């Protein structure tokens, strides 16, 4: 199964570029794009707006909604933090063919991007908790790790090439 023929999750901390890169990747692969932020409950959004980090109890119903999207169609790219291995395992339980694209960037770059974006419910103060929670994509997980050091279109090209070479 090739990239674009199986569900993809573009993962990483808030502000790393998941949405921008995910939208570009979906266009390139002619897949539907879904931002997992749109699947959060109103209660979780209110909690994050108030500067309170989500705990697993908050995240599990959200992850189940994301898993439902991934299980519902093969040609989908979802931007989802998927910070912990256990979260990714839960997504894979719903949609076993899912591949992950872990976007990695220097913390100062991510902080700058979070501070510059407008209208998002995730305040910059919660970024530290995400960085602390992040468990990088492991070698035995289906997917690729990509350093965010270029424009989104360049990253999309790198991702597409990496996925085609990963047996995905």
PDB file of C-alpha atoms in Angstrom:
ATOM      1  CA  UNK A   1       0.000   0.000   0.000  1.00  0.00           C
ATOM      2  CA  UNK A   2       1.439   3.375  -1.015  1.00  0.00           C
ATOM      3  CA  UNK A   3       1.195   6.798   0.633  1.00  0.00           C
ATOM      4  CA  UNK A   4      -2.131   8.338  -0.270  1.00  0.00           C
ATOM      5  CA  UNK A   5      -3.724   4.892  -0.295  1.00  0.00           C
ATOM      6  CA  UNK A   6      -3.739   4.656   3.484  1.00  0.00           C
ATOM      7  CA  UNK A   7      -4.603   7.129   6.231  1.00  0.00           C
ATOM      8  CA  UNK A   8      -1.864   9.551   7.255  1.00  0.00           C
ATOM      9  CA  UNK A   9      -1.466  11.486  10.497  1.00  0.00           C
ATOM     10  CA  UNK A  10       0.775  14.554  10.479  1.00  0.00           C
ATOM     11  CA  UNK A  11       1.837  14.746  14.121  1.00  0.00           C
ATOM     12  CA  UNK A  12       3.846  16.949  16.473  1.00  0.00           C
ATOM     13  CA  UNK A  13       3.473  19.703  19.013  1.00  0.00           C
ATOM     14  CA  UNK A  14       1.226  22.723  18.581  1.00  0.00           C
ATOM     15  CA  UNK A  15       2.668  25.256  16.156  1.00  0.00           C
ATOM     16  CA  UNK A  16       5.045  22.893  14.349  1.00  0.00           C
ATOM     17  CA  UNK A  17       3.082  23.224  11.098  1.00  0.00           C
ATOM     18  CA  UNK A  18       0.808  20.178  11.116  1.00  0.00           C
ATOM     19  CA  UNK A  19      -2.139  21.952   9.506  1.00  0.00           C
ATOM     20  CA  UNK A  20      -0.176  23.786   6.811  1.00  0.00           C
ATOM     21  CA  UNK A  21       1.921  20.755   5.872  1.00  0.00           C
ATOM     22  CA  UNK A  22      -1.057  18.406   6.193  1.00  0.00           C
ATOM     23  CA  UNK A  23      -3.169  20.514   3.831  1.00  0.00           C
ATOM     24  CA  UNK A  24      -0.338  20.586   1.282  1.00  0.00           C
ATOM     25  CA  UNK A  25       0.223  16.860   1.601  1.00  0.00           C
ATOM     26  CA  UNK A  26      -3.499  16.149   1.175  1.00  0.00           C
ATOM     27  CA  UNK A  27      -3.569  18.278  -1.995  1.00  0.00           C
ATOM     28  CA  UNK A  28      -0.517  16.501  -3.372  1.00  0.00           C
ATOM     29  CA  UNK A  29      -1.960  13.053  -2.599  1.00  0.00           C
ATOM     30  CA  UNK A  30      -5.490  14.023  -3.670  1.00  0.00           C
ATOM     31  CA  UNK A  31      -6.768  13.068  -0.231  1.00  0.00           C
ATOM     32  CA  UNK A  32      -9.226  14.706   2.157  1.00  0.00           C
ATOM     33  CA  UNK A  33      -7.709  16.864   4.903  1.00  0.00           C
ATOM     34  CA  UNK A  34      -9.045  16.884   8.465  1.00  0.00           C
ATOM     35  CA  UNK A  35      -7.732  19.038  11.299  1.00  0.00           C
ATOM     36  CA  UNK A  36      -8.137  17.036  14.522  1.00  0.00           C
ATOM     37  CA  UNK A  37      -8.447  20.341  16.413  1.00  0.00           C
ATOM     38  CA  UNK A  38     -11.943  20.521  14.911  1.00  0.00           C
ATOM     39  CA  UNK A  39     -12.813  17.251  16.691  1.00  0.00           C
ATOM     40  CA  UNK A  40     -12.091  18.478  20.238  1.00  0.00           C
ATOM     41  CA  UNK A  41     -15.076  18.776  22.559  1.00  0.00           C
ATOM     42  CA  UNK A  42     -16.216  22.282  23.525  1.00  0.00           C
ATOM     43  CA  UNK A  43     -15.142  21.472  27.091  1.00  0.00           C
ATOM     44  CA  UNK A  44     -11.582  20.608  26.021  1.00  0.00           C
ATOM     45  CA  UNK A  45     -11.338  23.749  23.878  1.00  0.00           C
ATOM     46  CA  UNK A  46     -12.516  25.876  26.822  1.00  0.00           C
ATOM     47  CA  UNK A  47      -9.966  24.171  29.082  1.00  0.00           C
ATOM     48  CA  UNK A  48      -7.104  24.881  26.662  1.00  0.00           C
ATOM     49  CA  UNK A  49      -8.255  28.488  26.106  1.00  0.00           C
ATOM     50  CA  UNK A  50      -8.059  28.914  29.877  1.00  0.00           C
ATOM     51  CA  UNK A  51      -4.443  27.714  29.796  1.00  0.00           C
ATOM     52  CA  UNK A  52      -5.154  24.299  31.328  1.00  0.00           C
ATOM     53  CA  UNK A  53      -3.363  21.345  29.745  1.00  0.00           C
ATOM     54  CA  UNK A  54      -5.486  18.393  28.726  1.00  0.00           C
ATOM     55  CA  UNK A  55      -5.013  15.073  30.526  1.00  0.00           C
ATOM     56  CA  UNK A  56      -5.540  11.598  29.081  1.00  0.00           C
ATOM     57  CA  UNK A  57      -9.150  11.539  30.312  1.00  0.00           C
ATOM     58  CA  UNK A  58      -9.797  14.602  28.117  1.00  0.00           C
ATOM     59  CA  UNK A  59      -7.903  13.243  25.137  1.00  0.00           C
ATOM     60  CA  UNK A  60      -9.250   9.688  24.870  1.00  0.00           C
ATOM     61  CA  UNK A  61     -12.745  10.532  23.510  1.00  0.00           C
ATOM     62  CA  UNK A  62     -11.054  12.970  21.091  1.00  0.00           C
ATOM     63  CA  UNK A  63      -8.609  10.297  19.946  1.00  0.00           C
ATOM     64  CA  UNK A  64     -11.539   7.950  19.375  1.00  0.00           C
ATOM     65  CA  UNK A  65     -13.163  10.578  17.121  1.00  0.00           C
ATOM     66  CA  UNK A  66      -9.869  10.974  15.236  1.00  0.00           C
ATOM     67  CA  UNK A  67      -9.582   7.182  14.962  1.00  0.00           C
ATOM     68  CA  UNK A  68     -13.082   7.090  13.484  1.00  0.00           C
ATOM     69  CA  UNK A  69     -12.021   9.524  10.759  1.00  0.00           C
ATOM     70  CA  UNK A  70      -8.918   7.445  10.000  1.00  0.00           C
ATOM     71  CA  UNK A  71     -10.929   4.220   9.922  1.00  0.00           C
ATOM     72  CA  UNK A  72     -13.582   5.770   7.693  1.00  0.00           C
ATOM     73  CA  UNK A  73     -11.448   6.309   4.614  1.00  0.00           C
ATOM     74  CA  UNK A  74      -8.017   5.480   3.265  1.00  0.00           C
ATOM     75  CA  UNK A  75      -7.407   8.719   1.382  1.00  0.00           C
ATOM     76  CA  UNK A  76      -7.269  11.085   4.344  1.00  0.00           C
ATOM     77  CA  UNK A  77      -4.569  13.225   5.927  1.00  0.00           C
ATOM     78  CA  UNK A  78      -5.245  14.221   9.540  1.00  0.00           C
ATOM     79  CA  UNK A  79      -3.307  16.870  11.461  1.00  0.00           C
ATOM     80  CA  UNK A  80      -3.219  15.536  15.025  1.00  0.00           C
ATOM     81  CA  UNK A  81      -0.690  16.070  17.802  1.00  0.00           C
ATOM     82  CA  UNK A  82      -0.583  12.310  18.664  1.00  0.00           C
ATOM     83  CA  UNK A  83       1.973  13.215  21.328  1.00  0.00           C
ATOM     84  CA  UNK A  84       2.297   9.853  23.091  1.00  0.00           C
ATOM     85  CA  UNK A  85       2.960   6.373  21.781  1.00  0.00           C
ATOM     86  CA  UNK A  86      -0.181   5.222  23.600  1.00  0.00           C
ATOM     87  CA  UNK A  87      -2.228   7.804  21.663  1.00  0.00           C
ATOM     88  CA  UNK A  88      -0.786   6.587  18.369  1.00  0.00           C
ATOM     89  CA  UNK A  89      -1.467   2.987  19.410  1.00  0.00           C
ATOM     90  CA  UNK A  90      -5.099   3.951  20.052  1.00  0.00           C
ATOM     91  CA  UNK A  91      -5.332   5.522  16.581  1.00  0.00           C
ATOM     92  CA  UNK A  92      -3.747   2.429  15.006  1.00  0.00           C
ATOM     93  CA  UNK A  93      -6.215   0.206  16.887  1.00  0.00           C
ATOM     94  CA  UNK A  94      -9.032   2.060  15.089  1.00  0.00           C
ATOM     95  CA  UNK A  95      -7.236   2.194  11.729  1.00  0.00           C
ATOM     96  CA  UNK A  96      -4.317  -0.283  11.568  1.00  0.00           C
ATOM     97  CA  UNK A  97      -2.990   0.931   8.196  1.00  0.00           C
ATOM     98  CA  UNK A  98      -2.369   4.455   9.537  1.00  0.00           C
ATOM     99  CA  UNK A  99       1.053   5.960   8.876  1.00  0.00           C
ATOM    100  CA  UNK A 100       2.513   8.878  10.854  1.00  0.00           C
ATOM    101  CA  UNK A 101       4.535  11.870   9.709  1.00  0.00           C
ATOM    102  CA  UNK A 102       6.275  13.316  12.768  1.00  0.00           C
ATOM    103  CA  UNK A 103       7.158  16.973  12.222  1.00  0.00           C
ATOM    104  CA  UNK A 104      10.096  18.008  14.390  1.00  0.00           C
ATOM    105  CA  UNK A 105      11.365  21.539  14.944  1.00  0.00           C
ATOM    106  CA  UNK A 106      13.568  23.417  17.360  1.00  0.00           C
ATOM    107  CA  UNK A 107      11.543  24.636  20.362  1.00  0.00           C
ATOM    108  CA  UNK A 108      12.363  28.313  19.675  1.00  0.00           C
ATOM    109  CA  UNK A 109      10.959  28.004  16.128  1.00  0.00           C
ATOM    110  CA  UNK A 110       7.752  26.421  17.420  1.00  0.00           C
ATOM    111  CA  UNK A 111       7.348  29.020  20.179  1.00  0.00           C
ATOM    112  CA  UNK A 112       7.729  31.798  17.603  1.00  0.00           C
ATOM    113  CA  UNK A 113       5.116  30.212  15.318  1.00  0.00           C
ATOM    114  CA  UNK A 114       2.637  29.759  18.180  1.00  0.00           C
ATOM    115  CA  UNK A 115       3.117  33.363  19.308  1.00  0.00           C
ATOM    116  CA  UNK A 116       2.587  34.674  15.756  1.00  0.00           C
ATOM    117  CA  UNK A 117      -0.611  32.812  14.898  1.00  0.00           C
ATOM    118  CA  UNK A 118      -3.940  34.414  15.598  1.00  0.00           C
ATOM    119  CA  UNK A 119      -7.321  32.991  16.464  1.00  0.00           C
ATOM    120  CA  UNK A 120      -6.225  29.587  17.768  1.00  0.00           C
ATOM    121  CA  UNK A 121      -7.469  28.277  21.114  1.00  0.00           C
ATOM    122  CA  UNK A 122      -4.081  26.855  22.119  1.00  0.00           C
ATOM    123  CA  UNK A 123      -2.189  29.522  24.084  1.00  0.00           C
ATOM    124  CA  UNK A 124       1.620  29.674  23.890  1.00  0.00           C
ATOM    125  CA  UNK A 125       1.821  28.839  27.613  1.00  0.00           C
ATOM    126  CA  UNK A 126       0.651  25.274  26.974  1.00  0.00           C
ATOM    127  CA  UNK A 127       3.432  24.566  24.509  1.00  0.00           C
ATOM    128  CA  UNK A 128       5.854  23.561  27.281  1.00  0.00           C
ATOM    129  CA  UNK A 129       3.465  20.833  28.445  1.00  0.00           C
ATOM    130  CA  UNK A 130       3.211  19.488  24.897  1.00  0.00           C
ATOM    131  CA  UNK A 131       6.985  19.461  24.450  1.00  0.00           C
ATOM    132  CA  UNK A 132       7.337  17.617  27.774  1.00  0.00           C
ATOM    133  CA  UNK A 133       4.634  15.101  26.802  1.00  0.00           C
ATOM    134  CA  UNK A 134       5.902  14.404  23.279  1.00  0.00           C
ATOM    135  CA  UNK A 135       7.197  10.894  22.675  1.00  0.00           C
ATOM    136  CA  UNK A 136       8.907  10.889  19.257  1.00  0.00           C
ATOM    137  CA  UNK A 137       7.834   8.422  16.611  1.00  0.00           C
ATOM    138  CA  UNK A 138       9.580   5.128  17.367  1.00  0.00           C
ATOM    139  CA  UNK A 139      11.475   3.092  14.786  1.00  0.00           C
ATOM    140  CA  UNK A 140       8.905   0.293  14.957  1.00  0.00           C
ATOM    141  CA  UNK A 141       6.020   2.664  14.159  1.00  0.00           C
ATOM    142  CA  UNK A 142       4.889   3.006  10.566  1.00  0.00           C
ATOM    143  CA  UNK A 143       5.917   6.440   9.374  1.00  0.00           C
ATOM    144  CA  UNK A 144       8.659   8.997   8.985  1.00  0.00           C
ATOM    145  CA  UNK A 145      10.260  11.815  10.955  1.00  0.00           C
ATOM    146  CA  UNK A 146      10.785  15.127   9.155  1.00  0.00           C
ATOM    147  CA  UNK A 147      12.691  18.162  10.414  1.00  0.00           C
ATOM    148  CA  UNK A 148      10.823  21.418   9.843  1.00  0.00           C
ATOM    149  CA  UNK A 149      13.569  23.570   8.343  1.00  0.00           C
ATOM    150  CA  UNK A 150      12.079  24.696   5.032  1.00  0.00           C
ATOM    151  CA  UNK A 151       8.937  26.076   3.416  1.00  0.00           C
ATOM    152  CA  UNK A 152       5.838  23.852   3.580  1.00  0.00           C
ATOM    153  CA  UNK A 153       5.953  22.858  -0.115  1.00  0.00           C
ATOM    154  CA  UNK A 154       9.548  21.666   0.280  1.00  0.00           C
ATOM    155  CA  UNK A 155       8.538  19.660   3.342  1.00  0.00           C
ATOM    156  CA  UNK A 156       5.594  18.118   1.478  1.00  0.00           C
ATOM    157  CA  UNK A 157       7.956  16.970  -1.271  1.00  0.00           C
ATOM    158  CA  UNK A 158      10.346  15.467   1.282  1.00  0.00           C
ATOM    159  CA  UNK A 159       7.487  13.706   3.028  1.00  0.00           C
ATOM    160  CA  UNK A 160       6.097  12.280  -0.194  1.00  0.00           C
ATOM    161  CA  UNK A 161       9.551  10.991  -1.141  1.00  0.00           C
ATOM    162  CA  UNK A 162      10.173   9.546   2.343  1.00  0.00           C
ATOM    163  CA  UNK A 163       6.796   7.813   2.406  1.00  0.00           C
ATOM    164  CA  UNK A 164       7.280   6.290  -1.037  1.00  0.00           C
ATOM    165  CA  UNK A 165      10.633   4.916   0.116  1.00  0.00           C
ATOM    166  CA  UNK A 166       9.316   3.581   3.433  1.00  0.00           C
ATOM    167  CA  UNK A 167       7.227   0.821   1.923  1.00  0.00           C
ATOM    168  CA  UNK A 168       4.170   2.942   2.691  1.00  0.00           C
TER     169      UNK A 168
END
